[in-house]
PDB file of C-alpha atoms in Angstrom:
ATOM      1  CA  MET O   1      15.839 -39.781  -0.719  1.00 77.00           C
ATOM      2  CA  SER O   2      17.302 -36.353  -0.078  1.00 88.00           C
ATOM      3  CA  MET O   3      15.906 -33.143  -1.504  1.00 89.00           C
ATOM      4  CA  VAL O   4      18.877 -32.990  -3.877  1.00 92.00           C
ATOM      5  CA  ASP O   5      18.140 -36.499  -5.179  1.00 93.00           C
ATOM      6  CA  PHE O   6      14.459 -35.661  -5.539  1.00 94.00           C
ATOM      7  CA  GLY O   7      15.373 -32.480  -7.427  1.00 94.00           C
ATOM      8  CA  ASP O   8      17.655 -34.411  -9.763  1.00 94.00           C
ATOM      9  CA  TRP O   9      14.966 -37.035 -10.375  1.00 94.00           C
ATOM     10  CA  LEU O  10      12.327 -34.348 -11.030  1.00 95.00           C
ATOM     11  CA  TYR O  11      14.679 -32.478 -13.356  1.00 95.00           C
ATOM     12  CA  ALA O  12      15.139 -35.594 -15.479  1.00 94.00           C
ATOM     13  CA  THR O  13      11.415 -36.363 -15.827  1.00 95.00           C
ATOM     14  CA  PRO O  14       9.913 -35.807 -19.294  1.00 95.00           C
ATOM     15  CA  VAL O  15       7.466 -33.202 -17.935  1.00 95.00           C
ATOM     16  CA  SER O  16      10.235 -31.077 -16.423  1.00 96.00           C
ATOM     17  CA  THR O  17      12.327 -31.351 -19.568  1.00 95.00           C
ATOM     18  CA  ALA O  18       9.389 -30.463 -21.819  1.00 95.00           C
ATOM     19  CA  ILE O  19       8.592 -27.308 -19.833  1.00 95.00           C
ATOM     20  CA  ARG O  20      12.225 -26.168 -19.860  1.00 93.00           C
ATOM     21  CA  GLU O  21      12.735 -26.851 -23.527  1.00 93.00           C
ATOM     22  CA  THR O  22       9.621 -25.001 -24.678  1.00 94.00           C
ATOM     23  CA  SER O  23      11.192 -21.557 -24.553  1.00 91.00           C
ATOM     24  CA  TRP O  24       8.006 -19.494 -24.161  1.00 95.00           C
ATOM     25  CA  ILE O  25       6.521 -21.387 -21.199  1.00 96.00           C
ATOM     26  CA  ILE O  26       8.690 -20.134 -18.326  1.00 95.00           C
ATOM     27  CA  PRO O  27       8.675 -16.403 -19.274  1.00 96.00           C
ATOM     28  CA  ASN O  28       4.872 -16.433 -19.692  1.00 97.00           C
ATOM     29  CA  LEU O  29       4.318 -18.407 -16.471  1.00 97.00           C
ATOM     30  CA  GLN O  30       6.518 -15.932 -14.608  1.00 97.00           C
ATOM     31  CA  SER O  31       4.532 -13.053 -16.143  1.00 97.00           C
ATOM     32  CA  ILE O  32       1.240 -14.608 -14.959  1.00 98.00           C
ATOM     33  CA  HIS O  33       2.895 -15.235 -11.570  1.00 98.00           C
ATOM     34  CA  ILE O  34       3.783 -11.518 -11.312  1.00 97.00           C
ATOM     35  CA  LEU O  35       0.261 -10.472 -12.396  1.00 98.00           C
ATOM     36  CA  ALA O  36      -1.178 -12.653  -9.619  1.00 98.00           C
ATOM     37  CA  ILE O  37       1.296 -11.155  -7.130  1.00 98.00           C
ATOM     38  CA  ALA O  38       0.091  -7.712  -8.191  1.00 98.00           C
ATOM     39  CA  VAL O  39      -3.547  -8.727  -7.576  1.00 98.00           C
ATOM     40  CA  LEU O  40      -2.601 -10.151  -4.183  1.00 97.00           C
ATOM     41  CA  VAL O  41      -0.385  -7.253  -3.081  1.00 97.00           C
ATOM     42  CA  GLY O  42      -2.835  -4.604  -4.331  1.00 97.00           C
ATOM     43  CA  SER O  43      -5.676  -6.281  -2.416  1.00 96.00           C
ATOM     44  CA  ALA O  44      -3.459  -6.764   0.637  1.00 96.00           C
ATOM     45  CA  LEU O  45      -2.432  -3.097   0.540  1.00 97.00           C
ATOM     46  CA  VAL O  46      -6.012  -1.855   0.719  1.00 96.00           C
ATOM     47  CA  THR O  47      -7.262  -4.394   3.283  1.00 94.00           C
ATOM     48  CA  GLU O  48      -4.223  -4.117   5.563  1.00 95.00           C
ATOM     49  CA  LEU O  49      -4.244  -0.313   5.397  1.00 95.00           C
ATOM     50  CA  ARG O  50      -7.937  -0.500   6.320  1.00 93.00           C
ATOM     51  CA  PHE O  51      -7.032  -2.713   9.299  1.00 91.00           C
ATOM     52  CA  ALA O  52      -4.255  -0.238  10.161  1.00 93.00           C
ATOM     53  CA  GLY O  53      -6.803   2.580  10.145  1.00 92.00           C
ATOM     54  CA  VAL O  54      -5.127   4.458   7.280  1.00 94.00           C
ATOM     55  CA  LEU O  55      -7.376   3.899   4.272  1.00 93.00           C
ATOM     56  CA  ALA O  56     -11.170   3.855   3.763  1.00 92.00           C
ATOM     57  CA  VAL O  57     -11.723   4.323   7.500  1.00 91.00           C
ATOM     58  CA  ASP O  58     -15.313   5.408   6.819  1.00 92.00           C
ATOM     59  CA  ARG O  59     -16.048   1.946   5.398  1.00 91.00           C
ATOM     60  CA  PRO O  60     -16.679  -1.112   7.618  1.00 89.00           C
ATOM     61  CA  VAL O  61     -13.737  -3.542   7.700  1.00 88.00           C
ATOM     62  CA  GLY O  62     -16.111  -6.306   6.635  1.00 86.00           C
ATOM     63  CA  ASP O  63     -17.066  -4.531   3.407  1.00 87.00           C
ATOM     64  CA  VAL O  64     -13.417  -4.057   2.449  1.00 91.00           C
ATOM     65  CA  MET O  65     -12.577  -7.679   3.286  1.00 90.00           C
ATOM     66  CA  ARG O  66     -15.559  -9.014   1.331  1.00 88.00           C
ATOM     67  CA  ARG O  67     -14.430  -7.051  -1.720  1.00 91.00           C
ATOM     68  CA  PHE O  68     -10.849  -8.325  -1.686  1.00 94.00           C
ATOM     69  CA  LEU O  69     -10.778 -11.736   0.011  1.00 93.00           C
ATOM     70  CA  PRO O  70     -12.119 -13.671  -3.031  1.00 92.00           C
ATOM     71  CA  TRP O  71      -9.544 -11.958  -5.277  1.00 95.00           C
ATOM     72  CA  MET O  72      -6.762 -12.832  -2.853  1.00 95.00           C
ATOM     73  CA  ARG O  73      -7.928 -16.463  -2.770  1.00 94.00           C
ATOM     74  CA  TRP O  74      -7.914 -16.700  -6.561  1.00 96.00           C
ATOM     75  CA  ALA O  75      -4.567 -14.937  -6.801  1.00 97.00           C
ATOM     76  CA  LEU O  76      -3.052 -17.357  -4.275  1.00 97.00           C
ATOM     77  CA  LEU O  77      -4.409 -20.310  -6.279  1.00 97.00           C
ATOM     78  CA  VAL O  78      -2.900 -18.952  -9.525  1.00 98.00           C
ATOM     79  CA  LEU O  79       0.385 -18.292  -7.698  1.00 98.00           C
ATOM     80  CA  LEU O  80       0.411 -21.840  -6.338  1.00 97.00           C
ATOM     81  CA  LEU O  81      -0.324 -23.421  -9.741  1.00 97.00           C
ATOM     82  CA  THR O  82       2.171 -21.343 -11.743  1.00 97.00           C
ATOM     83  CA  GLY O  83       4.688 -21.680  -8.908  1.00 97.00           C
ATOM     84  CA  VAL O  84       4.406 -25.487  -8.903  1.00 97.00           C
ATOM     85  CA  VAL O  85       5.027 -25.654 -12.653  1.00 97.00           C
ATOM     86  CA  LEU O  86       8.047 -23.353 -12.286  1.00 96.00           C
ATOM     87  CA  VAL O  87       9.459 -25.590  -9.544  1.00 96.00           C
ATOM     88  CA  VAL O  88       8.870 -28.714 -11.655  1.00 96.00           C
ATOM     89  CA  ALA O  89      10.708 -27.050 -14.536  1.00 95.00           C
ATOM     90  CA  GLU O  90      13.686 -25.942 -12.459  1.00 93.00           C
ATOM     91  CA  PRO O  91      13.821 -27.977  -9.221  1.00 94.00           C
ATOM     92  CA  GLY O  92      17.554 -27.440  -8.705  1.00 90.00           C
ATOM     93  CA  ARG O  93      17.075 -23.686  -8.557  1.00 90.00           C
ATOM     94  CA  THR O  94      14.316 -23.854  -5.957  1.00 93.00           C
ATOM     95  CA  LEU O  95      13.925 -26.942  -3.746  1.00 93.00           C
ATOM     96  CA  THR O  96      17.379 -26.711  -2.165  1.00 92.00           C
ATOM     97  CA  ASN O  97      17.441 -22.901  -2.229  1.00 94.00           C
ATOM     98  CA  THR O  98      17.262 -21.230   1.219  1.00 95.00           C
ATOM     99  CA  VAL O  99      15.674 -18.102  -0.247  1.00 96.00           C
ATOM    100  CA  PHE O 100      12.959 -20.199  -1.904  1.00 96.00           C
ATOM    101  CA  LEU O 101      12.256 -22.085   1.335  1.00 96.00           C
ATOM    102  CA  THR O 102      12.138 -18.791   3.270  1.00 97.00           C
ATOM    103  CA  LYS O 103       9.669 -17.448   0.707  1.00 97.00           C
ATOM    104  CA  MET O 104       7.467 -20.536   1.103  1.00 97.00           C
ATOM    105  CA  ALA O 105       7.438 -20.157   4.902  1.00 97.00           C
ATOM    106  CA  LEU O 106       6.507 -16.468   4.626  1.00 97.00           C
ATOM    107  CA  VAL O 107       3.794 -17.191   2.029  1.00 97.00           C
ATOM    108  CA  ALA O 108       2.335 -19.968   4.176  1.00 96.00           C
ATOM    109  CA  GLY O 109       2.224 -17.724   7.238  1.00 95.00           C
ATOM    110  CA  ALA O 110       0.814 -14.690   5.443  1.00 95.00           C
ATOM    111  CA  SER O 111      -1.782 -16.760   3.550  1.00 94.00           C
ATOM    112  CA  LEU O 112      -2.929 -18.416   6.756  1.00 93.00           C
ATOM    113  CA  VAL O 113      -3.350 -15.054   8.470  1.00 91.00           C
ATOM    114  CA  THR O 114      -5.127 -13.600   5.444  1.00 90.00           C
ATOM    115  CA  LEU O 115      -7.509 -16.474   4.755  1.00 86.00           C
ATOM    116  CA  GLN O 116      -8.243 -17.742   8.263  1.00 79.00           C
ATOM    117  CA  ALA O 117      -7.321 -15.527  11.183  1.00 62.00           C
ATOM    118  CA  ARG O 118      -8.784 -12.347   9.767  1.00 65.00           C
ATOM    119  CA  LYS O 119     -11.912 -14.124   8.642  1.00 66.00           C
ATOM    120  CA  SER O 120     -12.534 -15.582  12.084  1.00 62.00           C
ATOM    121  CA  LEU O 121     -11.817 -12.155  13.531  1.00 59.00           C
ATOM    122  CA  LEU O 122     -14.588 -10.755  11.395  1.00 62.00           C
ATOM    123  CA  VAL O 123     -16.962 -13.554  12.312  1.00 59.00           C
ATOM    124  CA  ALA O 124     -16.161 -13.243  16.025  1.00 54.00           C
ATOM    125  CA  SER O 125     -16.827  -9.506  16.130  1.00 55.00           C
ATOM    126  CA  PRO O 126     -19.153  -8.525  13.338  1.00 53.00           C
ATOM    127  CA  VAL O 127     -18.593  -4.875  12.514  1.00 53.00           C
ATOM    128  CA  GLN O 128     -21.458  -2.452  12.612  1.00 53.00           C
ATOM    129  CA  GLU O 129     -22.106   0.098   9.905  1.00 51.00           C
ATOM    130  CA  GLY O 130     -20.240   3.354  10.023  1.00 50.00           C
ATOM    131  CA  GLU O 131     -17.012   4.159  11.839  1.00 48.00           C
ATOM    132  CA  THR O 132     -15.074   1.289  13.328  1.00 50.00           C
ATOM    133  CA  SER O 133     -11.681   1.438  14.960  1.00 52.00           C
ATOM    134  CA  PRO O 134      -9.752  -1.833  14.696  1.00 51.00           C
ATOM    135  CA  ALA O 135      -7.953  -3.161  17.745  1.00 68.00           C
ATOM    136  CA  GLU O 136      -4.328  -2.116  18.276  1.00 73.00           C
ATOM    137  CA  ALA O 137      -3.115  -5.704  17.870  1.00 75.00           C
ATOM    138  CA  SER O 138      -4.856  -5.887  14.519  1.00 83.00           C
ATOM    139  CA  LYS O 139      -3.170  -2.646  13.459  1.00 88.00           C
ATOM    140  CA  ALA O 140       0.297  -3.967  14.295  1.00 90.00           C
ATOM    141  CA  LEU O 141      -0.475  -7.217  12.478  1.00 91.00           C
ATOM    142  CA  ALA O 142      -1.590  -5.215   9.436  1.00 93.00           C
ATOM    143  CA  TRP O 143       1.780  -3.451   9.147  1.00 95.00           C
ATOM    144  CA  LEU O 144       3.601  -6.742   9.743  1.00 95.00           C
ATOM    145  CA  MET O 145       1.605  -8.352   6.921  1.00 96.00           C
ATOM    146  CA  LEU O 146       2.574  -5.595   4.492  1.00 97.00           C
ATOM    147  CA  VAL O 147       6.249  -6.084   5.436  1.00 97.00           C
ATOM    148  CA  VAL O 148       5.908  -9.850   4.939  1.00 98.00           C
ATOM    149  CA  TRP O 149       4.379  -9.465   1.449  1.00 97.00           C
ATOM    150  CA  CYS O 150       7.254  -7.120   0.501  1.00 97.00           C
ATOM    151  CA  LEU O 151       9.743  -9.721   1.756  1.00 97.00           C
ATOM    152  CA  VAL O 152       7.952 -12.400  -0.291  1.00 97.00           C
ATOM    153  CA  ILE O 153       8.502 -10.328  -3.451  1.00 97.00           C
ATOM    154  CA  PHE O 154      12.162  -9.784  -2.589  1.00 97.00           C
ATOM    155  CA  CYS O 155      12.712 -13.482  -1.899  1.00 96.00           C
ATOM    156  CA  GLY O 156      10.937 -14.357  -5.129  1.00 95.00           C
ATOM    157  CA  ARG O 157      13.298 -12.237  -7.208  1.00 95.00           C
ATOM    158  CA  PHE O 158      16.379 -13.308  -5.252  1.00 95.00           C
ATOM    159  CA  ILE O 159      15.702 -17.008  -6.001  1.00 95.00           C
ATOM    160  CA  ALA O 160      17.218 -16.274  -9.388  1.00 92.00           C
ATOM    161  CA  TYR O 161      20.433 -14.883  -7.892  1.00 91.00           C
ATOM    162  CA  VAL O 162      21.474 -17.281  -5.099  1.00 85.00           C
TER     163      VAL O 162
ATOM    164  CA  MET B   1      16.503   5.936 -32.538  1.00 61.00           C
ATOM    165  CA  ILE B   2      18.916   6.972 -29.816  1.00 71.00           C
ATOM    166  CA  ASP B   3      22.534   7.485 -30.831  1.00 83.00           C
ATOM    167  CA  GLN B   4      24.646   4.435 -29.879  1.00 88.00           C
ATOM    168  CA  ALA B   5      27.475   6.751 -28.770  1.00 91.00           C
ATOM    169  CA  ILE B   6      25.210   8.438 -26.211  1.00 93.00           C
ATOM    170  CA  LEU B   7      24.102   5.030 -24.969  1.00 93.00           C
ATOM    171  CA  GLN B   8      27.735   4.021 -24.597  1.00 93.00           C
ATOM    172  CA  GLN B   9      28.386   7.202 -22.587  1.00 94.00           C
ATOM    173  CA  ILE B  10      25.476   6.311 -20.305  1.00 94.00           C
ATOM    174  CA  TYR B  11      26.915   2.805 -19.973  1.00 93.00           C
ATOM    175  CA  ASP B  12      30.301   4.307 -19.010  1.00 94.00           C
ATOM    176  CA  LEU B  13      28.901   6.500 -16.208  1.00 95.00           C
ATOM    177  CA  SER B  14      30.362   5.650 -12.814  1.00 94.00           C
ATOM    178  CA  LEU B  15      26.817   5.098 -11.476  1.00 96.00           C
ATOM    179  CA  SER B  16      26.146   2.564 -14.249  1.00 95.00           C
ATOM    180  CA  ALA B  17      29.437   0.824 -13.563  1.00 94.00           C
ATOM    181  CA  SER B  18      28.788   0.609  -9.834  1.00 95.00           C
ATOM    182  CA  ILE B  19      25.388  -1.051 -10.446  1.00 95.00           C
ATOM    183  CA  ARG B  20      27.077  -3.590 -12.730  1.00 93.00           C
ATOM    184  CA  GLU B  21      29.984  -4.231 -10.380  1.00 93.00           C
ATOM    185  CA  ASN B  22      28.151  -4.523  -7.053  1.00 93.00           C
ATOM    186  CA  VAL B  23      26.821  -8.094  -6.810  1.00 92.00           C
ATOM    187  CA  ASN B  24      23.705  -7.142  -4.846  1.00 93.00           C
ATOM    188  CA  ALA B  25      22.836  -3.839  -6.526  1.00 95.00           C
ATOM    189  CA  PHE B  26      20.944  -5.212  -9.525  1.00 95.00           C
ATOM    190  CA  PRO B  27      18.902  -7.860  -7.658  1.00 95.00           C
ATOM    191  CA  VAL B  28      17.896  -5.304  -5.000  1.00 97.00           C
ATOM    192  CA  ILE B  29      16.903  -2.700  -7.618  1.00 97.00           C
ATOM    193  CA  GLU B  30      15.045  -5.370  -9.579  1.00 97.00           C
ATOM    194  CA  SER B  31      13.161  -6.577  -6.486  1.00 97.00           C
ATOM    195  CA  LEU B  32      12.131  -2.999  -5.698  1.00 98.00           C
ATOM    196  CA  HIS B  33      11.015  -2.685  -9.325  1.00 98.00           C
ATOM    197  CA  VAL B  34       8.830  -5.804  -9.064  1.00 97.00           C
ATOM    198  CA  LEU B  35       7.360  -4.526  -5.782  1.00 98.00           C
ATOM    199  CA  ALA B  36       6.643  -1.131  -7.354  1.00 98.00           C
ATOM    200  CA  VAL B  37       5.128  -2.663 -10.490  1.00 98.00           C
ATOM    201  CA  ALA B  38       2.951  -4.988  -8.379  1.00 98.00           C
ATOM    202  CA  LEU B  39       1.636  -1.989  -6.422  1.00 98.00           C
ATOM    203  CA  VAL B  40       1.053   0.030  -9.607  1.00 98.00           C
ATOM    204  CA  PHE B  41      -0.848  -2.790 -11.292  1.00 97.00           C
ATOM    205  CA  GLY B  42      -2.598  -3.916  -8.099  1.00 97.00           C
ATOM    206  CA  THR B  43      -3.999  -0.474  -7.285  1.00 97.00           C
ATOM    207  CA  ILE B  44      -4.804   0.419 -10.905  1.00 97.00           C
ATOM    208  CA  LEU B  45      -6.620  -2.902 -11.255  1.00 97.00           C
ATOM    209  CA  ILE B  46      -8.940  -1.958  -8.381  1.00 96.00           C
ATOM    210  CA  VAL B  47      -9.747   1.381 -10.040  1.00 96.00           C
ATOM    211  CA  ASP B  48     -10.074  -0.157 -13.525  1.00 96.00           C
ATOM    212  CA  LEU B  49     -12.451  -2.876 -12.353  1.00 96.00           C
ATOM    213  CA  ARG B  50     -14.650  -0.192 -10.782  1.00 95.00           C
ATOM    214  CA  LEU B  51     -14.601   1.759 -14.064  1.00 95.00           C
ATOM    215  CA  VAL B  52     -15.516  -1.411 -15.947  1.00 95.00           C
ATOM    216  CA  GLY B  53     -18.496  -1.919 -13.618  1.00 93.00           C
ATOM    217  CA  PHE B  54     -17.464  -4.240 -10.775  1.00 91.00           C
ATOM    218  CA  ALA B  55     -18.801  -3.021  -7.433  1.00 87.00           C
ATOM    219  CA  SER B  56     -15.995  -1.997  -5.116  1.00 90.00           C
ATOM    220  CA  TYR B  57     -15.604  -1.416  -1.383  1.00 90.00           C
ATOM    221  CA  ARG B  58     -17.355   1.959  -1.657  1.00 90.00           C
ATOM    222  CA  GLY B  59     -20.099   3.305  -3.884  1.00 88.00           C
ATOM    223  CA  SER B  60     -18.423   6.525  -4.971  1.00 92.00           C
ATOM    224  CA  ALA B  61     -16.010   5.996  -7.866  1.00 92.00           C
ATOM    225  CA  GLN B  62     -14.501   9.435  -7.387  1.00 93.00           C
ATOM    226  CA  ARG B  63     -13.703   8.880  -3.702  1.00 93.00           C
ATOM    227  CA  MET B  64     -12.072   5.566  -4.512  1.00 94.00           C
ATOM    228  CA  VAL B  65      -9.980   7.053  -7.299  1.00 94.00           C
ATOM    229  CA  THR B  66      -8.750   9.962  -5.150  1.00 94.00           C
ATOM    230  CA  GLU B  67      -8.122   7.564  -2.276  1.00 95.00           C
ATOM    231  CA  LEU B  68      -6.053   5.025  -4.245  1.00 96.00           C
ATOM    232  CA  LEU B  69      -4.255   7.026  -6.938  1.00 95.00           C
ATOM    233  CA  PRO B  70      -1.684   8.584  -4.550  1.00 97.00           C
ATOM    234  CA  TYR B  71      -0.460   5.025  -3.801  1.00 97.00           C
ATOM    235  CA  THR B  72      -0.340   4.263  -7.521  1.00 97.00           C
ATOM    236  CA  TRP B  73       1.722   7.398  -8.181  1.00 97.00           C
ATOM    237  CA  VAL B  74       4.225   6.757  -5.387  1.00 98.00           C
ATOM    238  CA  ALA B  75       4.679   3.201  -6.655  1.00 98.00           C
ATOM    239  CA  PHE B  76       4.945   4.442 -10.253  1.00 98.00           C
ATOM    240  CA  VAL B  77       7.724   6.898  -9.310  1.00 98.00           C
ATOM    241  CA  LEU B  78       9.573   4.055  -7.548  1.00 98.00           C
ATOM    242  CA  ALA B  79       9.130   1.884 -10.658  1.00 98.00           C
ATOM    243  CA  VAL B  80      10.493   4.638 -12.921  1.00 98.00           C
ATOM    244  CA  VAL B  81      13.503   5.340 -10.670  1.00 98.00           C
ATOM    245  CA  THR B  82      14.409   1.641 -10.289  1.00 98.00           C
ATOM    246  CA  GLY B  83      13.705   1.062 -13.985  1.00 97.00           C
ATOM    247  CA  ALA B  84      15.987   3.964 -14.925  1.00 97.00           C
ATOM    248  CA  LEU B  85      18.771   2.562 -12.729  1.00 97.00           C
ATOM    249  CA  MET B  86      18.510  -0.842 -14.436  1.00 97.00           C
ATOM    250  CA  PHE B  87      18.536   0.894 -17.828  1.00 96.00           C
ATOM    251  CA  LEU B  88      21.676   2.877 -16.901  1.00 95.00           C
ATOM    252  CA  SER B  89      23.517  -0.302 -15.945  1.00 95.00           C
ATOM    253  CA  ASN B  90      23.154  -1.673 -19.468  1.00 94.00           C
ATOM    254  CA  ALA B  91      21.896   1.209 -21.605  1.00 94.00           C
ATOM    255  CA  VAL B  92      23.085  -0.184 -24.943  1.00 94.00           C
ATOM    256  CA  ALA B  93      21.491  -3.596 -24.396  1.00 94.00           C
ATOM    257  CA  TYR B  94      18.137  -2.198 -23.184  1.00 95.00           C
ATOM    258  CA  ALA B  95      17.878   0.411 -25.946  1.00 94.00           C
ATOM    259  CA  ASN B  96      18.329  -2.367 -28.498  1.00 93.00           C
ATOM    260  CA  ASN B  97      15.838  -4.734 -26.851  1.00 95.00           C
ATOM    261  CA  THR B  98      12.479  -4.990 -28.634  1.00 96.00           C
ATOM    262  CA  GLN B  99      10.517  -5.973 -25.507  1.00 97.00           C
ATOM    263  CA  PHE B 100      11.934  -2.996 -23.596  1.00 97.00           C
ATOM    264  CA  LEU B 101      10.966  -0.559 -26.370  1.00 97.00           C
ATOM    265  CA  LEU B 102       7.478  -2.090 -26.674  1.00 98.00           C
ATOM    266  CA  LYS B 103       7.088  -1.824 -22.899  1.00 98.00           C
ATOM    267  CA  LEU B 104       7.818   1.918 -23.076  1.00 98.00           C
ATOM    268  CA  VAL B 105       5.264   2.268 -25.897  1.00 98.00           C
ATOM    269  CA  ALA B 106       2.631   0.399 -23.839  1.00 98.00           C
ATOM    270  CA  ILE B 107       3.301   2.648 -20.810  1.00 98.00           C
ATOM    271  CA  ALA B 108       3.022   5.736 -23.042  1.00 98.00           C
ATOM    272  CA  ILE B 109      -0.327   4.583 -24.473  1.00 98.00           C
ATOM    273  CA  ALA B 110      -1.545   3.759 -20.944  1.00 97.00           C
ATOM    274  CA  GLY B 111      -0.582   7.315 -19.974  1.00 97.00           C
ATOM    275  CA  LEU B 112      -2.458   8.786 -22.949  1.00 97.00           C
ATOM    276  CA  ASN B 113      -5.493   6.631 -22.109  1.00 97.00           C
ATOM    277  CA  MET B 114      -5.406   7.957 -18.540  1.00 96.00           C
ATOM    278  CA  MET B 115      -4.998  11.589 -19.675  1.00 96.00           C
ATOM    279  CA  TRP B 116      -7.861  11.224 -22.141  1.00 96.00           C
ATOM    280  CA  PHE B 117     -10.097   9.716 -19.438  1.00 95.00           C
ATOM    281  CA  HIS B 118      -9.184  12.367 -16.878  1.00 92.00           C
ATOM    282  CA  SER B 119      -9.750  15.256 -19.281  1.00 95.00           C
ATOM    283  CA  THR B 120     -13.138  14.013 -20.529  1.00 94.00           C
ATOM    284  CA  THR B 121     -15.343  11.484 -18.694  1.00 91.00           C
ATOM    285  CA  TYR B 122     -13.701  11.964 -15.301  1.00 92.00           C
ATOM    286  CA  ARG B 123     -14.562  15.691 -15.390  1.00 91.00           C
ATOM    287  CA  ARG B 124     -18.234  14.727 -15.364  1.00 91.00           C
ATOM    288  CA  ILE B 125     -17.808  12.076 -12.661  1.00 91.00           C
ATOM    289  CA  ALA B 126     -20.230  13.870 -10.318  1.00 89.00           C
ATOM    290  CA  ILE B 127     -22.996  12.857 -12.765  1.00 89.00           C
ATOM    291  CA  TRP B 128     -22.125   9.131 -12.842  1.00 91.00           C
ATOM    292  CA  ASP B 129     -20.227   8.732  -9.544  1.00 92.00           C
ATOM    293  CA  GLU B 130     -22.423   5.948  -8.134  1.00 92.00           C
ATOM    294  CA  ASP B 131     -23.875   4.657 -11.421  1.00 89.00           C
ATOM    295  CA  MET B 132     -23.645   0.951 -12.223  1.00 90.00           C
ATOM    296  CA  PRO B 133     -22.616   0.279 -14.864  1.00 91.00           C
ATOM    297  CA  PRO B 134     -20.501   3.409 -15.398  1.00 93.00           C
ATOM    298  CA  PRO B 135     -20.716   5.238 -18.757  1.00 93.00           C
ATOM    299  CA  ALA B 136     -19.286   3.493 -21.840  1.00 94.00           C
ATOM    300  CA  ALA B 137     -16.296   5.853 -22.037  1.00 94.00           C
ATOM    301  CA  ALA B 138     -15.282   4.987 -18.464  1.00 94.00           C
ATOM    302  CA  ARG B 139     -15.669   1.269 -19.149  1.00 95.00           C
ATOM    303  CA  PHE B 140     -13.587   1.620 -22.310  1.00 96.00           C
ATOM    304  CA  ALA B 141     -10.816   3.469 -20.437  1.00 96.00           C
ATOM    305  CA  GLY B 142     -10.859   0.761 -17.754  1.00 96.00           C
ATOM    306  CA  VAL B 143     -10.580  -2.098 -20.258  1.00 97.00           C
ATOM    307  CA  MET B 144      -7.806  -0.320 -22.189  1.00 97.00           C
ATOM    308  CA  SER B 145      -5.880   0.274 -18.978  1.00 97.00           C
ATOM    309  CA  LEU B 146      -6.185  -3.400 -17.952  1.00 97.00           C
ATOM    310  CA  ILE B 147      -4.978  -4.629 -21.339  1.00 98.00           C
ATOM    311  CA  LEU B 148      -2.063  -2.163 -21.493  1.00 98.00           C
ATOM    312  CA  TRP B 149      -0.773  -2.777 -17.959  1.00 98.00           C
ATOM    313  CA  THR B 150      -1.043  -6.538 -18.445  1.00 98.00           C
ATOM    314  CA  ALA B 151       1.060  -6.121 -21.581  1.00 98.00           C
ATOM    315  CA  VAL B 152       3.554  -3.997 -19.617  1.00 98.00           C
ATOM    316  CA  ILE B 153       4.055  -6.811 -17.095  1.00 98.00           C
ATOM    317  CA  PHE B 154       4.465  -9.500 -19.774  1.00 98.00           C
ATOM    318  CA  LEU B 155       6.904  -7.361 -21.776  1.00 98.00           C
ATOM    319  CA  GLY B 156       8.818  -6.457 -18.622  1.00 97.00           C
ATOM    320  CA  ARG B 157       9.347 -10.084 -17.659  1.00 97.00           C
ATOM    321  CA  TRP B 158      10.281 -10.993 -21.232  1.00 97.00           C
ATOM    322  CA  ILE B 159      13.100  -8.401 -21.152  1.00 97.00           C
ATOM    323  CA  GLY B 160      14.885 -10.642 -18.669  1.00 94.00           C
ATOM    324  CA  PHE B 161      14.819 -13.517 -21.173  1.00 95.00           C
ATOM    325  CA  THR B 162      15.712 -11.562 -24.301  1.00 95.00           C
ATOM    326  CA  LEU B 163      18.211  -8.926 -23.120  1.00 93.00           C
ATOM    327  CA  ASP B 164      21.464  -9.366 -25.025  1.00 88.00           C
ATOM    328  CA  LEU B 165      24.144  -8.249 -22.564  1.00 83.00           C
ATOM    329  CA  PHE B 166      26.865  -8.667 -25.185  1.00 75.00           C
ATOM    330  CA  PHE B 167      25.142  -6.373 -27.618  1.00 68.00           C
TER     331      PHE B 167
END
């Protein structure tokens, strides 16, 4: 079964049809999706700029991470749930769409780095109180992460246009 | 309301026409708008939650506000510029769209809420800077801001589903 066939099958299921035909569902799901993106990107901005040594440099990295990591986890969960329903509703627009697949790859990579790599980094080298200067590699990664989240937003909007 | 003839003149501007005619212009502007809105809401949310009484990454509310608000303002300017460009491209349709008009009202009230907070409770922030929970007026301003910006995002997304391009 190809992705196109799967998309066609999904599109024809009663669930998919019901979501599409209830006119208020998709706009409200997309609104919640954007709210969750805002939570994620706002949290990412502060934590990554902390890693980059730009923002809140007088605060330990660990304190900043502890404040925002739970919010990022919840935001990612909401994004996943609303995103799944949006895909179920309109599989043809997403599953075979290169922009959508690119977005998924970027989200997977960025989420992994956010939830795992950084956490282990914190566990491996617990930060002491007061001034801490993050490693250069971590700084570069921080800027890369901000670029990736921007790309995710661009891909997300461009799904509708390609 | 705004004169339809003026809206038509805005629609006829060469800038408006070029946004309509270039295939990639609108999606790029719209993506930048979403990015800007996400940064506005994301950073305001952090400040609002602190005002409501959630502990943040630093004790001082004032330091956090002065640290984050520049990012909010840069993002807000980007949102206004990209929003204005989208409006230009279809001025008549947007000006006659209920969700768009309500969104502007919500932004205006959010602005008034912010101005009220900054000219009253925020002036005395030295007194309550590290207090938990913050004073009732600060908590009220935070809750109002959260409700209004959430409404702005919902209304903004609904524009895309209700805009009548053949108005």
